[in-house]
XYZ file of C-alpha atoms in Angstrom:
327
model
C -7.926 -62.856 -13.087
C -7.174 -59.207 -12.227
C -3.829 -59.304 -13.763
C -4.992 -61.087 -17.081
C -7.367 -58.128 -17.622
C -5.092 -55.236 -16.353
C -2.693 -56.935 -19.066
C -4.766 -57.453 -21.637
C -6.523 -53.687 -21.063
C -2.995 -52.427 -21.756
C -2.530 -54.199 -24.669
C -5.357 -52.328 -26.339
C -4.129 -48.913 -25.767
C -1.325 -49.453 -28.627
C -3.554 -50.753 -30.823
C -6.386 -47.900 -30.517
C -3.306 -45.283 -31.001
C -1.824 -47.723 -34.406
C -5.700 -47.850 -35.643
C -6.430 -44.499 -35.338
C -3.354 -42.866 -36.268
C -3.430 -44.841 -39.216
C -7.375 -43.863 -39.843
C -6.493 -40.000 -39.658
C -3.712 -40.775 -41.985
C -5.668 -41.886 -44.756
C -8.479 -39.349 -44.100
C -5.910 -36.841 -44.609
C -4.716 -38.103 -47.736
C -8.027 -36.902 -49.394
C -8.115 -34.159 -51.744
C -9.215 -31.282 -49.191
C -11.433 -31.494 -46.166
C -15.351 -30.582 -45.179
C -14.368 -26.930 -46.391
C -12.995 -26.961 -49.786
C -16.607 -27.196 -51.076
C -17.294 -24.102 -49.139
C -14.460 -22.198 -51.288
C -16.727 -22.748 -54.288
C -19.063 -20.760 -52.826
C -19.231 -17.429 -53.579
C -21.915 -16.046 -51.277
C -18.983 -16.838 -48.937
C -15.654 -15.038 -48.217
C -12.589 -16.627 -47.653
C -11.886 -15.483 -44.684
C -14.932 -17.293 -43.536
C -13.849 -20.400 -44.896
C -10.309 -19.972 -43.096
C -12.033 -19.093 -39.551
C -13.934 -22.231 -39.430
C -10.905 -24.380 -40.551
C -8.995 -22.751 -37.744
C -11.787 -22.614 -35.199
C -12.676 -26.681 -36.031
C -8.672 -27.705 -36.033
C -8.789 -28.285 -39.975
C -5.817 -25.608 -40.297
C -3.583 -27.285 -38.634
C -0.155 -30.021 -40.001
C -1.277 -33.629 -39.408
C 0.466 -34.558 -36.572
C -0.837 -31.608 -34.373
C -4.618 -32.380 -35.170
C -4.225 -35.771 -34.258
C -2.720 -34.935 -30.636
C -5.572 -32.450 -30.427
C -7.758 -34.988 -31.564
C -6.199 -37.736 -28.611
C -6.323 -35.530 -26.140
C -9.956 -34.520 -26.590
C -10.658 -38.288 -26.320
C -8.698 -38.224 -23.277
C -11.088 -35.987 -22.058
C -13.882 -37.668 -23.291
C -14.434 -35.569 -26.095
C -14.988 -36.885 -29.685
C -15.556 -33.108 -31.147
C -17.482 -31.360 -32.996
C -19.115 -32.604 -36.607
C -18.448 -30.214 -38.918
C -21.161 -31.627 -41.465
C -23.783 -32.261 -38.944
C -22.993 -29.158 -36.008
C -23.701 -31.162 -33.627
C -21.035 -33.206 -30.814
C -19.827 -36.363 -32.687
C -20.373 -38.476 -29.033
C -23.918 -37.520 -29.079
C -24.444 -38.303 -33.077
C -22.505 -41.740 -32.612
C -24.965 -42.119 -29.777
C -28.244 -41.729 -31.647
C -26.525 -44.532 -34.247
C -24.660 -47.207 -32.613
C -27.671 -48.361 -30.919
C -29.268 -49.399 -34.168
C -26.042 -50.814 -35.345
C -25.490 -53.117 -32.262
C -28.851 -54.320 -31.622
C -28.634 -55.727 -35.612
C -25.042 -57.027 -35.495
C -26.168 -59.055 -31.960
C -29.058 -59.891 -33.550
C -27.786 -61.397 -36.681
C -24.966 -63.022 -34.458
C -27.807 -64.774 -32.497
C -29.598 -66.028 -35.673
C -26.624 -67.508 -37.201
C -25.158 -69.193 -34.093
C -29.428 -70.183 -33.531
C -29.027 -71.711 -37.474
C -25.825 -72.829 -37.376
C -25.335 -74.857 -34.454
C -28.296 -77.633 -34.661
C -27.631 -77.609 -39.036
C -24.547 -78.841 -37.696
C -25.172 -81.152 -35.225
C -27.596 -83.451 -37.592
C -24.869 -83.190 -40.437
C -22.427 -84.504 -38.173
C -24.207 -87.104 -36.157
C -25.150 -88.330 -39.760
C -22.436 -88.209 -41.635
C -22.411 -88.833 -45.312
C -26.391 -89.051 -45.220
C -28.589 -87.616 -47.246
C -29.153 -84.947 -44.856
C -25.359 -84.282 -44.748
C -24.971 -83.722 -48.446
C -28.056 -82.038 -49.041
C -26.892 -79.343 -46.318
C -22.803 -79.194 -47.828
C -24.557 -78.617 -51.093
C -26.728 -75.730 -49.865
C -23.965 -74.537 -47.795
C -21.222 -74.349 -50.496
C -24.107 -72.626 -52.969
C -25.066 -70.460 -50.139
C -21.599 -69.098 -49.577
C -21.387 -68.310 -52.982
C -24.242 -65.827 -53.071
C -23.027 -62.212 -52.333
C -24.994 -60.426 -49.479
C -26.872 -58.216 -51.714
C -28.417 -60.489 -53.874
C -30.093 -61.796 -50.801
C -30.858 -58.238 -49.555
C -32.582 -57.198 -52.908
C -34.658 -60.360 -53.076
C -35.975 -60.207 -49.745
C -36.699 -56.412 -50.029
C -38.539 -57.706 -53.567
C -40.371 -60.452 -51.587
C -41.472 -57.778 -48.644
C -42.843 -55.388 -51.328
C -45.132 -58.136 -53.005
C -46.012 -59.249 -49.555
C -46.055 -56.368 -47.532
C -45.110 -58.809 -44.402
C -41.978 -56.638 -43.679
C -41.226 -52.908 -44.005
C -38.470 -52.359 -46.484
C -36.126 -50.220 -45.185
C -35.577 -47.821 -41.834
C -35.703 -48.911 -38.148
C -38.869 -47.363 -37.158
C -42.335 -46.945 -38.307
C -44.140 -43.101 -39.246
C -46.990 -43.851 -36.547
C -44.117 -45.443 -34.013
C -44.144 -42.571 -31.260
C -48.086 -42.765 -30.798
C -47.903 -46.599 -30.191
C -47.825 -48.130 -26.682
C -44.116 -50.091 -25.103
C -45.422 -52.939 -26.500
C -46.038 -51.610 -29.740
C -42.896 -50.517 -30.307
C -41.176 -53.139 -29.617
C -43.221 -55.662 -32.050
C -42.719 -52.456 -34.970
C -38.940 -52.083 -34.258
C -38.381 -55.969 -34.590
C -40.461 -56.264 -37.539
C -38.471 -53.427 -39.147
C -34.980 -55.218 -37.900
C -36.623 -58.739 -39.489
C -34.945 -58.663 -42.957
C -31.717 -56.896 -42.065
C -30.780 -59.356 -39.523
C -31.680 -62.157 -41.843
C -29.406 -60.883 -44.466
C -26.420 -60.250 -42.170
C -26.968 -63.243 -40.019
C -27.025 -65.715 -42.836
C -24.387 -64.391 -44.267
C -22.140 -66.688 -42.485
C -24.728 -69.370 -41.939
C -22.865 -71.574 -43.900
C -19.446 -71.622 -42.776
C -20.484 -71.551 -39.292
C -22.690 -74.804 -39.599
C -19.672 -76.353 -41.679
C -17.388 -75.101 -38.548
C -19.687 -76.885 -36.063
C -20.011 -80.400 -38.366
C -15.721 -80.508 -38.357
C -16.036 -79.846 -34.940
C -18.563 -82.931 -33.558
C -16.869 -85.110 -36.769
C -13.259 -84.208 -35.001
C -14.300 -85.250 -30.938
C -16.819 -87.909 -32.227
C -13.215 -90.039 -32.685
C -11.436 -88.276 -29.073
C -10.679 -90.965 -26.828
C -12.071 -89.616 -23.448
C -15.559 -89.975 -26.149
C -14.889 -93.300 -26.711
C -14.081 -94.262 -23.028
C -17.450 -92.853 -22.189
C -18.943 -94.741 -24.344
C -16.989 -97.891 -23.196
C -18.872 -97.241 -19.915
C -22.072 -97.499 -20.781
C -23.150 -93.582 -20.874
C -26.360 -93.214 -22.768
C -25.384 -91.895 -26.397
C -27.736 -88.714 -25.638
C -25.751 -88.281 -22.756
C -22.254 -88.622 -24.512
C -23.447 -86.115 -27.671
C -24.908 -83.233 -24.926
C -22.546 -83.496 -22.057
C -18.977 -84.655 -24.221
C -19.017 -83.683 -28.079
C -21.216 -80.668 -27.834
C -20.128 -79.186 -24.998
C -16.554 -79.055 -26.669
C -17.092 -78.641 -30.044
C -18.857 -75.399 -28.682
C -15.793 -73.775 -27.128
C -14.477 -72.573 -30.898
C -17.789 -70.688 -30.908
C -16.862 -68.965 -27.813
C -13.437 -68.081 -29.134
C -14.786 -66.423 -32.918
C -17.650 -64.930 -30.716
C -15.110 -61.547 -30.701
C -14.325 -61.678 -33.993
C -17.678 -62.710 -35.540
C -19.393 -59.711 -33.539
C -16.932 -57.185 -35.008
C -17.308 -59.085 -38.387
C -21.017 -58.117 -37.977
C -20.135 -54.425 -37.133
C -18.630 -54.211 -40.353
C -20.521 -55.837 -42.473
C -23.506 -53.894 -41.175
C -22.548 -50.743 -43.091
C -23.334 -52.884 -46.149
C -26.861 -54.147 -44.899
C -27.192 -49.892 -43.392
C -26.832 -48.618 -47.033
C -28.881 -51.256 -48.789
C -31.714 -50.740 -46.594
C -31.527 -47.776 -45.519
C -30.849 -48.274 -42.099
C -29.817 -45.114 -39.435
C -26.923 -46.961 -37.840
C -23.188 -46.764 -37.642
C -22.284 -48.084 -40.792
C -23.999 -45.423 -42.750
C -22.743 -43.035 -40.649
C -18.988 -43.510 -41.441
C -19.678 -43.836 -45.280
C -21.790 -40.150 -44.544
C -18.916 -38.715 -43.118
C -15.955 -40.494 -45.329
C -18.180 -38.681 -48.805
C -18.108 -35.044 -46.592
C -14.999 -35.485 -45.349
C -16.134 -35.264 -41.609
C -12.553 -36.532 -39.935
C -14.088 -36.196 -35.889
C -17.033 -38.193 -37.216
C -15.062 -40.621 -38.890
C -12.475 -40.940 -36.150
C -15.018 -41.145 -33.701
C -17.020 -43.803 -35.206
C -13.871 -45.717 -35.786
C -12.400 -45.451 -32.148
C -16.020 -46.570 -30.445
C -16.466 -49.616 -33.239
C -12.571 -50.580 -32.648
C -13.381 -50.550 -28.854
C -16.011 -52.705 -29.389
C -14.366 -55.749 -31.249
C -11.555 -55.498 -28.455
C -13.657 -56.046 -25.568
C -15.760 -58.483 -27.446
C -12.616 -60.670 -27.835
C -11.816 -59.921 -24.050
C -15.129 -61.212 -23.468
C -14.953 -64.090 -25.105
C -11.840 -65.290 -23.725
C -13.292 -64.785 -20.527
C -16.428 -66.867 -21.474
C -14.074 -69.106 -22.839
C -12.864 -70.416 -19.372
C -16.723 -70.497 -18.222
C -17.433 -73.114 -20.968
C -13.961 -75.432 -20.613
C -12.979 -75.486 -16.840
C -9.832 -76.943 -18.439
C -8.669 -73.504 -19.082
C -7.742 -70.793 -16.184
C -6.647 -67.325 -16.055
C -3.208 -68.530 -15.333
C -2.334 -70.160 -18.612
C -4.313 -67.479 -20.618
C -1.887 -64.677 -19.076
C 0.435 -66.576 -20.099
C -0.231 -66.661 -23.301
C -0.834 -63.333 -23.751
């Protein structure tokens, strides 16, 4: 096990240096930086303008801010925002709370969703049931997020049920623990639906192709043959294993959710990580940017680590030794 991770923890650190080199790249490819707005002003001097590009790193060719820029973060230093004055750790600090706590959220719901839709599909195939859930599922997945995000921020309004928008009530400081945590998940209520639904469907047809696909596997059928109680056979055989791709996308769908949080941030207003970035992309705030980009890419790596490792939790049939060899 402790050689699968050492490898696998070195075979991030050329992938953070491709992703962010790239990143500053592009944000360098936009016409000027944070500062050329502050040229148009002419309550201030030039020289101004040219001290805090040198004194914030902005002055200097590409390649020599982005060394700066890596070696700061080998010091655990993200920077300084230029847009915000305030250090770019602490500012991704006060937002990536909000922005994990929805994407696990809406992971939760979907998988919650997803998983039994699919198991009464499958255990009844071409039912009813079965094609009255494809339909829904097909129609579903051609719905764009948004539409669903307006009409439940329409429905919330006529209802009042749900606040529309932010993560927190006014009155939230003078309620109790308990208090707070009922207002904070009534305010995360309609974002997590949103995002978490968003790939209801093609999880829950994932999970039916799944049970359809080891409903036919022989070591199913030999069970069967001996007389194990069908309940037993669906729990302990087919859903057990038609689980494990779950376990594998769980990386991928949790950075999935990252991104597609920014989305869900802007539409409902939402202090989290995905607003940030577009904040900082519109002012040109590279540390911010860059910071917010390093942390999230961070995140979807060890989310996949994590979910390999799960992976050999859930199927015995797979050990450390054939997954290092693999990778």
């Amino acid at each position: 096990m402790g050689g699968y991770l050492i490898r696998r923890l070195l075979q991030m650190i050329p992938l953070l240096f491709g992703i962010t080199f790239l990143s500053f790249l592009i944000m360098s490819l936009a016409p000027g930086n944070f500062f050329t707005q502050l040229r148009m002003n002419p309550a201030i001097s030039p020289e101004l303008v040219r001290q805090l590009e040198v004194q914030f790193g902005y002055g200097d060719p590409l390649l020599v801010q982005y060394g700066k820029w890596v070696w700061r973060v080998l010091h655990l230093d993200l920077g300084m925002s230029v847009a915000y004055r305030v250090n770019v750790a602490d500012l991704i600090a006060m937002r990536a709370g909000n922005t994990i706590i929805l994407a696990v959220t809406s992971m939760l719901l979907a998988w919650g969703l997803a998983i039994p839709m699919g198991v009464l599909v499958a255990l009844r195939p071409n039912s009813w049931l079965d094609r009255g859930l494809s339909f829904a599922a097909f129609f579903w997945m051609s719905l764009p997020s948004f539409f669903f995000a307006f009409l439940l921020m329409y429905l919330a309004l006529q209802t009042g049920w749900f606040p529309v928008g932010g993560t927190i009530s006014v009155n939230y400081h003078e309620l109790d623990w308990w208090g707070k945590i009922v207002d904070r998940a009534r305010h995360l209520v309609l974002p997590a639906l949103v995002l978490g639904t968003a790939g209801l469907a093609s999880l829950m047809r994932l999970m039916r192709a799944n049970i359809l696909e080891i409903k036919e596997a022989d070591f199913v059928r030999t069970a069967r043959a001996k007389g194990v109680p069908e309940s037993v056979v669906v729990r302990r055989h087919i859903l057990r294993n038609a689980l494990n791709p779950f376990v594998t996308l769980a990386g991928a769908e949790l950075g999935e959710l990252l991104g597609g949080a920014a989305l869900v941030e802007a539409v409902m207003n939402l202090q989290g990580m995905g607003t940030l970035i577009l904040e900082a992309v519109q002012k040109l705030d590279t540390y911010v940017v860059m910071g917010s980009i390093l942390i999230g890419s961070i995140l979807l790596l060890v989310g996949n680590l994590l979910a390999d490792l799960l992976l050999t939790v859930v199927d015995p049939r797979i050990d450390f030794t054939r997954l290092q060899r693999e990778g």
